[in-house]
Short mmCIF file of C-alpha atoms in Angstrom, two decimals:
data_model
loop_
_atom_site.label_atom_id
_atom_site.label_comp_id
_atom_site.label_asym_id
_atom_site.label_seq_id
_atom_site.Cartn_x
_atom_site.Cartn_y
_atom_site.Cartn_z
CA MET A 233 -81.24 58.69 41.70
CA THR A 234 -84.01 61.20 41.17
CA ALA A 235 -82.82 64.75 41.81
CA THR A 236 -79.46 66.13 42.88
CA PRO A 237 -79.41 65.93 46.68
CA ASP A 238 -78.95 69.14 48.62
CA ALA A 239 -76.77 67.45 51.24
CA LEU A 240 -73.68 65.34 50.63
CA VAL A 241 -72.40 63.00 53.31
CA PHE A 242 -68.84 61.73 52.97
CA ASP A 243 -67.16 58.69 54.38
CA ALA A 244 -63.84 59.69 55.96
CA PHE A 245 -61.19 56.94 55.89
CA GLY A 246 -60.26 56.04 52.33
CA THR A 247 -62.63 58.63 50.87
CA LEU A 248 -61.37 61.99 52.17
CA PHE A 249 -58.26 60.69 53.93
CA ASP A 250 -55.70 58.26 52.55
CA VAL A 251 -55.39 55.41 55.05
CA HIS A 252 -52.21 54.32 53.30
CA SER A 253 -50.51 57.57 54.17
CA VAL A 254 -49.37 55.61 57.25
CA THR A 255 -47.25 53.52 54.87
CA ARG A 256 -44.42 56.05 54.94
CA LEU A 257 -44.14 55.89 58.72
CA ALA A 258 -44.55 52.09 58.68
CA GLU A 259 -41.80 51.82 56.08
CA SER A 260 -39.44 53.98 58.13
CA LEU A 261 -40.04 51.78 61.18
CA PHE A 262 -39.93 48.44 59.32
CA PRO A 263 -37.94 48.87 56.10
CA GLY A 264 -39.33 46.80 53.24
CA ARG A 265 -42.47 45.88 55.18
CA GLY A 266 -44.35 49.19 55.38
CA GLY A 267 -46.74 48.43 52.53
CA ALA A 268 -47.55 44.95 53.83
CA LEU A 269 -48.17 46.31 57.34
CA SER A 270 -50.41 49.11 56.09
CA GLN A 271 -52.45 46.67 53.96
CA ALA A 272 -52.83 44.06 56.70
CA TRP A 273 -53.75 46.72 59.25
CA ARG A 274 -56.49 48.23 57.11
CA THR A 275 -57.94 44.84 56.11
CA LYS A 276 -58.02 43.60 59.71
CA GLN A 277 -59.42 46.92 60.99
CA LEU A 278 -62.42 46.60 58.66
CA GLU A 279 -62.88 42.90 59.50
CA TYR A 280 -62.98 43.72 63.20
CA THR A 281 -65.61 46.45 62.70
CA TRP A 282 -67.83 43.96 60.86
CA LEU A 283 -67.22 41.06 63.24
CA ARG A 284 -67.68 43.06 66.44
CA SER A 285 -70.88 44.58 65.05
CA LEU A 286 -72.27 41.14 64.20
CA MET A 287 -71.23 39.71 67.56
CA GLY A 288 -72.93 42.60 69.34
CA ARG A 289 -69.53 43.54 70.86
CA TYR A 290 -69.02 47.10 69.69
CA ASP A 291 -65.85 48.76 70.88
CA ASP A 292 -64.69 52.17 69.77
CA PHE A 293 -62.68 52.61 66.58
CA ARG A 294 -59.52 53.64 68.43
CA ARG A 295 -59.50 50.29 70.22
CA VAL A 296 -60.42 48.33 67.10
CA THR A 297 -57.64 50.11 65.19
CA ALA A 298 -55.10 49.31 67.93
CA ASP A 299 -56.25 45.67 68.06
CA ALA A 300 -55.93 45.36 64.28
CA LEU A 301 -52.42 46.81 64.41
CA ASP A 302 -51.50 44.36 67.14
CA TRP A 303 -52.75 41.39 65.10
CA SER A 304 -51.03 42.64 61.94
CA LEU A 305 -47.66 43.12 63.64
CA GLU A 306 -47.79 39.58 65.02
CA SER A 307 -48.97 38.19 61.68
CA LEU A 308 -46.00 39.78 59.90
CA ARG A 309 -43.66 38.85 62.77
CA LEU A 310 -42.70 42.47 63.34
CA ASP A 311 -41.48 43.32 66.79
CA ALA A 312 -42.73 46.81 67.67
CA SER A 313 -41.93 48.80 70.79
CA ARG A 314 -44.66 50.62 72.70
CA GLU A 315 -43.35 53.89 71.24
CA GLN A 316 -43.58 52.54 67.68
CA ARG A 317 -47.15 51.34 68.24
CA THR A 318 -48.14 54.67 69.68
CA ALA A 319 -46.58 56.47 66.72
CA LEU A 320 -48.51 54.28 64.25
CA GLU A 321 -51.81 54.75 66.09
CA ARG A 322 -51.20 58.49 66.26
CA ALA A 323 -50.63 58.52 62.50
CA TYR A 324 -54.32 57.70 62.08
CA ARG A 325 -55.10 61.11 63.55
CA GLU A 326 -52.81 62.71 61.00
CA LEU A 327 -53.78 60.92 57.79
CA GLU A 328 -53.36 63.06 54.71
CA ALA A 329 -56.36 64.13 52.66
CA PHE A 330 -56.20 62.98 49.02
CA PRO A 331 -54.75 65.77 46.84
CA GLU A 332 -58.02 66.73 45.11
CA VAL A 333 -60.12 66.91 48.28
CA ARG A 334 -59.86 70.60 49.14
CA GLY A 335 -60.59 71.83 45.64
CA ALA A 336 -63.47 69.40 45.19
CA LEU A 337 -65.08 70.29 48.53
CA GLU A 338 -64.94 73.97 47.64
CA ARG A 339 -66.90 73.31 44.45
CA LEU A 340 -69.29 70.80 46.04
CA ALA A 341 -70.14 73.12 48.94
CA ARG A 342 -71.78 75.71 46.66
CA GLY A 343 -75.47 75.49 47.50
CA ARG A 344 -75.05 72.24 49.40
CA THR A 345 -74.59 71.13 52.99
CA LEU A 346 -71.58 68.86 53.47
CA ALA A 347 -71.14 66.36 56.30
CA ILE A 348 -69.01 63.37 57.31
CA LEU A 349 -70.31 60.03 58.59
CA SER A 350 -67.52 57.73 59.69
CA ASN A 351 -66.69 54.62 61.70
CA GLY A 352 -64.09 56.76 63.51
CA HIS A 353 -64.42 57.74 67.12
CA PRO A 354 -65.43 61.43 67.42
CA GLU A 355 -62.09 62.41 68.93
CA MET A 356 -60.19 60.72 66.09
CA LEU A 357 -62.39 62.34 63.46
CA ASP A 358 -62.04 65.81 64.91
CA ALA A 359 -58.28 65.36 64.97
CA VAL A 360 -57.97 64.32 61.32
CA VAL A 361 -60.41 66.97 60.08
CA ASP A 362 -58.51 69.70 61.90
CA HIS A 363 -55.11 68.30 60.90
CA ASN A 364 -56.16 68.74 57.27
CA ASP A 365 -57.78 72.11 57.94
CA LEU A 366 -61.16 70.98 56.55
CA ARG A 367 -63.33 72.28 59.39
CA ALA A 368 -64.70 75.14 57.28
CA TRP A 369 -66.58 72.70 55.03
CA PHE A 370 -68.05 70.49 57.71
CA GLY A 371 -68.50 72.57 60.86
CA GLU A 372 -70.10 70.40 63.54
CA ARG A 373 -71.45 67.99 60.93
CA VAL A 374 -68.77 65.41 61.60
CA LEU A 375 -70.86 62.41 62.61
CA SER A 376 -69.58 59.19 64.14
CA VAL A 377 -71.19 55.75 64.29
CA HIS A 378 -70.10 55.81 67.93
CA ASP A 379 -73.52 57.29 68.69
CA ALA A 380 -75.20 54.18 67.24
CA GLY A 381 -72.88 51.71 69.02
CA VAL A 382 -72.39 49.68 65.86
CA PHE A 383 -70.28 50.03 62.71
CA LYS A 384 -71.17 50.40 59.04
CA PRO A 385 -72.93 48.96 57.09
CA ASP A 386 -75.56 48.47 59.83
CA PRO A 387 -78.56 50.63 58.78
CA ARG A 388 -78.58 52.35 62.17
CA THR A 389 -75.32 54.04 61.27
CA TYR A 390 -76.64 55.54 58.03
CA ALA A 391 -79.75 56.76 59.86
CA LEU A 392 -77.49 59.09 61.88
CA ALA A 393 -76.90 61.29 58.82
CA ALA A 394 -80.57 62.01 58.08
CA ALA A 395 -81.19 62.58 61.77
CA GLY A 396 -78.11 64.75 62.28
CA LEU A 397 -78.82 66.88 59.22
CA GLU A 398 -82.58 66.96 59.92
CA ARG A 399 -83.29 66.05 56.32
CA PRO A 400 -85.33 63.34 54.62
CA VAL A 401 -83.39 60.34 53.31
CA ALA A 402 -84.23 61.32 49.72
CA ALA A 403 -82.45 64.67 50.13
CA ILE A 404 -79.11 63.07 50.97
CA GLY A 405 -76.36 61.75 48.73
CA PHE A 406 -73.69 59.51 50.23
CA VAL A 407 -70.12 59.43 48.93
CA SER A 408 -67.68 56.64 49.72
CA SER A 409 -64.60 55.08 48.19
CA ASN A 410 -65.38 51.88 50.04
CA GLY A 411 -67.61 49.91 47.67
CA TRP A 412 -69.31 48.04 50.51
CA ASP A 413 -70.03 51.36 52.29
CA ALA A 414 -71.62 52.82 49.16
CA ALA A 415 -73.69 49.60 48.92
CA GLY A 416 -74.75 49.94 52.55
CA ALA A 417 -75.78 53.57 52.11
CA LYS A 418 -77.71 52.72 48.92
CA SER A 419 -79.41 49.79 50.64
CA PHE A 420 -80.45 52.16 53.44
CA GLY A 421 -82.03 54.55 50.95
CA TYR A 422 -79.51 57.26 50.08
CA ALA A 423 -78.36 58.09 46.59
CA ALA A 424 -74.85 56.67 46.52
CA TRP A 425 -71.69 57.65 44.67
CA TRP A 426 -68.84 55.23 44.70
CA VAL A 427 -65.40 56.83 44.42
CA ASN A 428 -63.58 53.95 42.78
CA ARG A 429 -60.03 55.14 43.36
CA GLY A 430 -58.48 51.74 42.73
CA GLY A 431 -60.40 50.58 39.67
CA ALA A 432 -61.97 47.72 41.62
CA PRO A 433 -64.98 45.70 40.42
CA VAL A 434 -68.34 46.80 41.81
CA GLU A 435 -69.35 44.87 44.92
CA ARG A 436 -72.01 42.20 44.37
CA LEU A 437 -74.20 43.06 47.34
CA GLY A 438 -77.55 43.70 45.68
CA SER A 439 -77.42 47.50 45.88
CA PRO A 440 -75.04 48.94 43.27
CA PRO A 441 -74.16 52.64 43.47
CA ASP A 442 -76.08 55.19 41.41
CA ALA A 443 -72.84 56.38 39.85
CA VAL A 444 -69.13 55.64 39.92
CA VAL A 445 -66.43 58.34 39.81
CA ALA A 446 -62.65 58.10 39.83
CA ASP A 447 -62.13 60.76 42.50
CA LEU A 448 -63.85 63.69 44.20
CA ALA A 449 -62.84 66.11 41.43
CA GLU A 450 -64.89 64.05 38.98
CA LEU A 451 -67.79 64.05 41.43
CA ALA A 452 -67.64 67.86 41.62
CA THR A 453 -67.63 68.11 37.83
CA ARG A 454 -70.54 65.70 37.47
CA LEU A 455 -72.66 67.49 40.10
CA GLY A 456 -71.76 70.91 38.69
CA MET B 101 -63.88 25.83 80.14
CA THR B 102 -65.38 23.91 83.03
CA ALA B 103 -66.09 20.29 82.07
CA THR B 104 -65.62 18.41 78.83
CA PRO B 105 -68.75 19.06 76.78
CA ASP B 106 -70.86 16.07 75.76
CA ALA B 107 -71.64 17.57 72.37
CA LEU B 108 -69.16 18.92 69.84
CA VAL B 109 -70.33 21.25 67.08
CA PHE B 110 -68.03 21.70 64.08
CA ASP B 111 -67.78 24.49 61.59
CA ALA B 112 -67.70 23.01 58.07
CA PHE B 113 -65.77 25.14 55.55
CA GLY B 114 -62.11 25.41 56.50
CA THR B 115 -62.56 23.19 59.56
CA LEU B 116 -63.75 19.83 58.22
CA PHE B 117 -63.44 20.65 54.53
CA ASP B 118 -60.52 22.32 52.80
CA VAL B 119 -61.89 25.33 50.90
CA HIS B 120 -58.63 25.51 48.99
CA SER B 121 -59.20 22.11 47.48
CA VAL B 122 -60.86 24.15 44.69
CA THR B 123 -57.37 25.47 43.88
CA ARG B 124 -56.58 22.43 41.73
CA LEU B 125 -59.60 22.99 39.52
CA ALA B 126 -58.99 26.75 39.44
CA GLU B 127 -55.38 26.14 38.43
CA SER B 128 -56.40 23.81 35.62
CA LEU B 129 -58.83 26.44 34.30
CA PHE B 130 -56.50 29.42 34.78
CA PRO B 131 -52.90 28.21 34.83
CA GLY B 132 -50.72 30.18 37.24
CA ARG B 133 -53.72 31.94 38.79
CA GLY B 134 -55.48 29.13 40.66
CA GLY B 135 -54.09 30.03 44.06
CA ALA B 136 -54.87 33.73 43.67
CA LEU B 137 -58.43 32.96 42.54
CA SER B 138 -59.04 30.55 45.41
CA GLN B 139 -57.74 33.10 47.96
CA ALA B 140 -59.71 36.03 46.54
CA TRP B 141 -62.88 33.93 46.31
CA ARG B 142 -62.71 32.78 49.93
CA THR B 143 -61.87 36.26 51.27
CA LYS B 144 -64.71 37.89 49.33
CA GLN B 145 -67.16 35.12 50.23
CA LEU B 146 -66.58 35.77 53.95
CA GLU B 147 -66.77 39.55 53.47
CA TYR B 148 -70.11 39.20 51.73
CA THR B 149 -71.55 37.05 54.53
CA TRP B 150 -70.58 39.70 57.07
CA LEU B 151 -71.70 42.67 54.99
CA ARG B 152 -75.04 41.19 53.96
CA SER B 153 -75.74 40.21 57.56
CA LEU B 154 -75.00 43.74 58.78
CA MET B 155 -77.06 45.30 55.98
CA GLY B 156 -79.98 43.05 56.85
CA ARG B 157 -79.79 41.62 53.30
CA TYR B 158 -79.28 37.93 53.88
CA ASP B 159 -79.07 35.79 50.77
CA ASP B 160 -78.28 32.12 50.75
CA PHE B 161 -74.68 30.90 50.75
CA ARG B 162 -74.90 29.47 47.24
CA ARG B 163 -75.71 32.92 45.91
CA VAL B 164 -73.11 34.66 48.08
CA THR B 165 -70.50 32.13 46.92
CA ALA B 166 -71.41 32.70 43.26
CA ASP B 167 -71.33 36.49 43.74
CA ALA B 168 -67.91 36.29 45.39
CA LEU B 169 -66.61 34.17 42.52
CA ASP B 170 -67.96 36.68 40.03
CA TRP B 171 -66.23 39.58 41.81
CA SER B 172 -62.97 37.65 42.13
CA LEU B 173 -62.86 36.68 38.46
CA GLU B 174 -63.36 40.31 37.45
CA SER B 175 -60.82 41.52 40.00
CA LEU B 176 -58.19 39.15 38.60
CA ARG B 177 -59.27 39.90 35.01
CA LEU B 178 -60.04 36.26 34.34
CA ASP B 179 -62.54 35.58 31.62
CA ALA B 180 -64.62 32.56 32.63
CA SER B 181 -67.27 30.84 30.57
CA ARG B 182 -70.60 29.85 32.11
CA GLU B 183 -69.40 26.23 32.15
CA GLN B 184 -66.23 27.19 34.01
CA ARG B 185 -68.19 29.13 36.61
CA THR B 186 -70.58 26.27 37.10
CA ALA B 187 -67.68 23.86 37.52
CA LEU B 188 -66.09 26.10 40.17
CA GLU B 189 -69.36 26.53 42.06
CA ARG B 190 -69.97 22.79 41.91
CA ALA B 191 -66.51 22.22 43.37
CA TYR B 192 -67.79 23.72 46.62
CA ARG B 193 -70.13 20.73 46.93
CA GLU B 194 -67.17 18.42 46.49
CA LEU B 195 -64.57 19.96 48.76
CA GLU B 196 -62.19 17.43 50.25
CA ALA B 197 -62.15 16.78 53.99
CA PHE B 198 -58.75 17.42 55.60
CA PRO B 199 -56.77 14.16 55.81
CA GLU B 200 -57.09 13.70 59.59
CA VAL B 201 -60.85 14.34 59.76
CA ARG B 202 -62.20 10.79 59.51
CA GLY B 203 -59.87 9.33 62.09
CA ALA B 204 -60.39 12.23 64.48
CA LEU B 205 -64.19 12.09 64.21
CA GLU B 206 -64.12 8.38 64.99
CA ARG B 207 -62.26 9.05 68.24
CA LEU B 208 -64.25 12.18 69.15
CA ALA B 209 -67.60 10.43 68.63
CA ARG B 210 -67.02 7.99 71.50
CA GLY B 211 -69.50 9.03 74.16
CA ARG B 212 -70.24 12.35 72.45
CA THR B 213 -72.81 13.76 70.07
CA LEU B 214 -71.27 15.40 66.99
CA ALA B 215 -72.92 18.07 64.86
CA ILE B 216 -72.13 20.66 62.17
CA LEU B 217 -73.15 24.33 62.23
CA SER B 218 -72.24 26.12 59.02
CA ASN B 219 -72.91 29.21 56.92
CA GLY B 220 -73.60 26.82 54.03
CA HIS B 221 -77.03 26.34 52.56
CA PRO B 222 -78.53 22.99 53.68
CA GLU B 223 -78.38 21.53 50.18
CA MET B 224 -74.69 22.46 49.85
CA LEU B 225 -73.88 21.02 53.27
CA ASP B 226 -75.64 17.75 52.64
CA ALA B 227 -73.76 17.41 49.37
CA VAL B 228 -70.31 17.94 50.87
CA VAL B 229 -71.00 15.71 53.89
CA ASP B 230 -72.18 12.88 51.65
CA HIS B 231 -69.39 13.44 49.13
CA ASN B 232 -66.91 12.79 51.96
CA ASP B 233 -68.97 9.93 53.38
CA LEU B 234 -69.22 11.57 56.83
CA ARG B 235 -72.95 11.07 57.35
CA ALA B 236 -72.42 8.31 59.93
CA TRP B 237 -70.93 10.81 62.40
CA PHE B 238 -73.47 13.57 61.99
CA GLY B 239 -76.79 12.02 60.99
CA GLU B 240 -79.39 14.78 60.71
CA ARG B 241 -77.34 17.09 62.92
CA VAL B 242 -76.06 19.13 59.99
CA LEU B 243 -77.30 22.60 60.90
CA SER B 244 -77.32 25.64 58.63
CA VAL B 245 -77.54 29.34 59.51
CA HIS B 246 -80.11 29.48 56.72
CA ASP B 247 -82.72 28.81 59.39
CA ALA B 248 -81.68 32.02 61.20
CA GLY B 249 -81.55 34.15 58.03
CA VAL B 250 -78.21 35.66 59.01
CA PHE B 251 -74.58 34.51 58.91
CA LYS B 252 -71.99 33.90 61.60
CA PRO B 253 -70.90 35.45 63.94
CA ASP B 254 -74.41 36.78 64.69
CA PRO B 255 -75.41 35.18 68.03
CA ARG B 256 -78.66 33.90 66.50
CA THR B 257 -76.66 31.48 64.39
CA TYR B 258 -74.87 29.92 67.36
CA ALA B 259 -78.19 29.59 69.19
CA LEU B 260 -79.27 27.10 66.49
CA ALA B 261 -76.85 24.49 67.84
CA ALA B 262 -78.16 24.46 71.41
CA ALA B 263 -81.73 24.46 70.09
CA GLY B 264 -81.09 21.78 67.47
CA LEU B 265 -79.29 19.49 69.90
CA GLU B 266 -81.73 20.27 72.74
CA ARG B 267 -78.85 20.86 75.11
CA PRO B 268 -77.85 23.73 77.40
CA VAL B 269 -75.17 26.08 76.08
CA ALA B 270 -72.74 24.89 78.78
CA ALA B 271 -72.91 21.31 77.44
CA ILE B 272 -71.66 22.29 73.99
CA GLY B 273 -68.13 22.74 72.66
CA PHE B 274 -67.63 24.54 69.37
CA VAL B 275 -64.77 23.73 67.01
CA SER B 276 -63.66 26.04 64.20
CA SER B 277 -60.53 26.74 62.20
CA ASN B 278 -61.83 30.24 61.54
CA GLY B 279 -60.50 32.32 64.42
CA TRP B 280 -63.36 34.83 64.17
CA ASP B 281 -65.90 31.96 64.25
CA ALA B 282 -64.33 30.49 67.39
CA ALA B 283 -64.48 34.02 68.90
CA GLY B 284 -68.14 34.34 67.94
CA ALA B 285 -69.02 30.97 69.47
CA LYS B 286 -67.10 31.81 72.64
CA SER B 287 -68.78 35.22 72.85
CA PHE B 288 -72.16 33.45 72.56
CA GLY B 289 -71.30 31.17 75.47
CA TYR B 290 -69.91 27.92 74.11
CA ALA B 291 -66.55 26.46 75.05
CA ALA B 292 -64.48 27.10 71.93
CA TRP B 293 -61.56 25.28 70.33
CA TRP B 294 -59.67 27.05 67.61
CA VAL B 295 -58.11 24.75 65.03
CA ASN B 296 -55.23 26.98 64.00
CA ARG B 297 -54.21 25.17 60.84
CA GLY B 298 -52.22 28.09 59.47
CA GLY B 299 -50.33 29.24 62.55
CA ALA B 300 -52.17 32.59 62.53
CA PRO B 301 -52.22 35.03 65.47
CA VAL B 302 -55.26 34.80 67.72
CA GLU B 303 -58.00 37.26 66.74
CA ARG B 304 -58.30 40.33 68.96
CA LEU B 305 -62.06 40.29 69.39
CA GLY B 306 -62.42 40.15 73.15
CA SER B 307 -63.32 36.46 73.39
CA PRO B 308 -60.23 34.27 72.88
CA PRO B 309 -60.73 30.50 72.46
CA ASP B 310 -60.46 28.18 75.45
CA ALA B 311 -57.80 26.18 73.67
CA VAL B 312 -55.89 26.14 70.40
CA VAL B 313 -55.01 22.95 68.50
CA ALA B 314 -53.13 22.41 65.24
CA ASP B 315 -55.69 20.03 63.74
CA LEU B 316 -58.57 17.73 64.65
CA ALA B 317 -56.22 14.85 65.51
CA GLU B 318 -54.72 16.99 68.28
CA LEU B 319 -58.23 17.87 69.47
CA ALA B 320 -59.11 14.16 69.69
CA THR B 321 -55.95 13.47 71.68
CA ARG B 322 -56.57 16.38 74.04
CA LEU B 323 -60.19 15.38 74.69
CA GLY B 324 -59.27 11.68 75.10
#
């Protein structure tokens, strides 16, 4: 990357918010199976975003998330009541931010514009941002791929950030803990930081990130 | 579905050919880890086809397969020599057909045209068809998405079958053991049979298959 960008755009699920914070609820509903359900749900949720995008059959992230839960429950042979399903889906609106997020955003916001660009439906995103009391850092700059009618990593989704922030592509840095999302943003033209929370290998997709950090606190330190 | 189609188009990997037949080789190279390597490799291979397609960064299936192997080896902390990698990649050209395939194709070919439509590169497909001595059933009708420059389930890939067979969409039945591939074919307009070899739940993608069979022998019986 050339210069430090004056705007940082964050992925939401997995990057700011811990998608596996639903594990606790899942475990209380299905003892001994919470981790497996949470993993299957997240994996299938991503698969469905990619597959629906490729098929040209976009549906909003709330529906995709519910469909993925439905598949995962059947796959694990878990019998869930309507109330249990509703509780699990609602948990996605109340995901917990990772512990370092607030402190890191406070440091990163100095002299920079911060935004979110997520697969989430706008209503879902607003709920989870407000639940974690992060509105001060993002204001109305909580952007959803819903406006493009396709999910990441389609280039039309990344274009929403430059358009929404009214900035050139070169002025924007993209931050994601999803390696494939960082690759998509880099391929589109943004500087990309990969938050490698799990110590995973870098994705072999032809557009490696400009830098890799362990969490957002390290990103804040590196960007100063 | 309305009438019995007079042409059947088969997916290759997972449907005719067992992608986990590489497990034996993987197990001999990395004792105790062969199954995990085979699973990770296949999962990542599919992910990369979807992600590259969405990013508009198509690369051929040989390269995607090698990249997915590379990621999987690193993820499992397996140290593979160049010779071992080459042997694993070559194994994809020598996948074994499922045991019922030959007998089922013989029955299904009576009065019908059979074809293959696969993500595989043409060279890879020709190799695995000839390795299993299945050329008699398919002739030159071994179609690759390589000609569309994008992977399944993009609708442009499914269009190759109707074009290649010079038949209307309504005259074609598509057969896949990959639930998402059957959904993609159905969404495009083909009658779709899902070969549910693993007893998995049906994919929630808005276009369920017309029928589900356990293997190709059952398909042959059902179609008479």
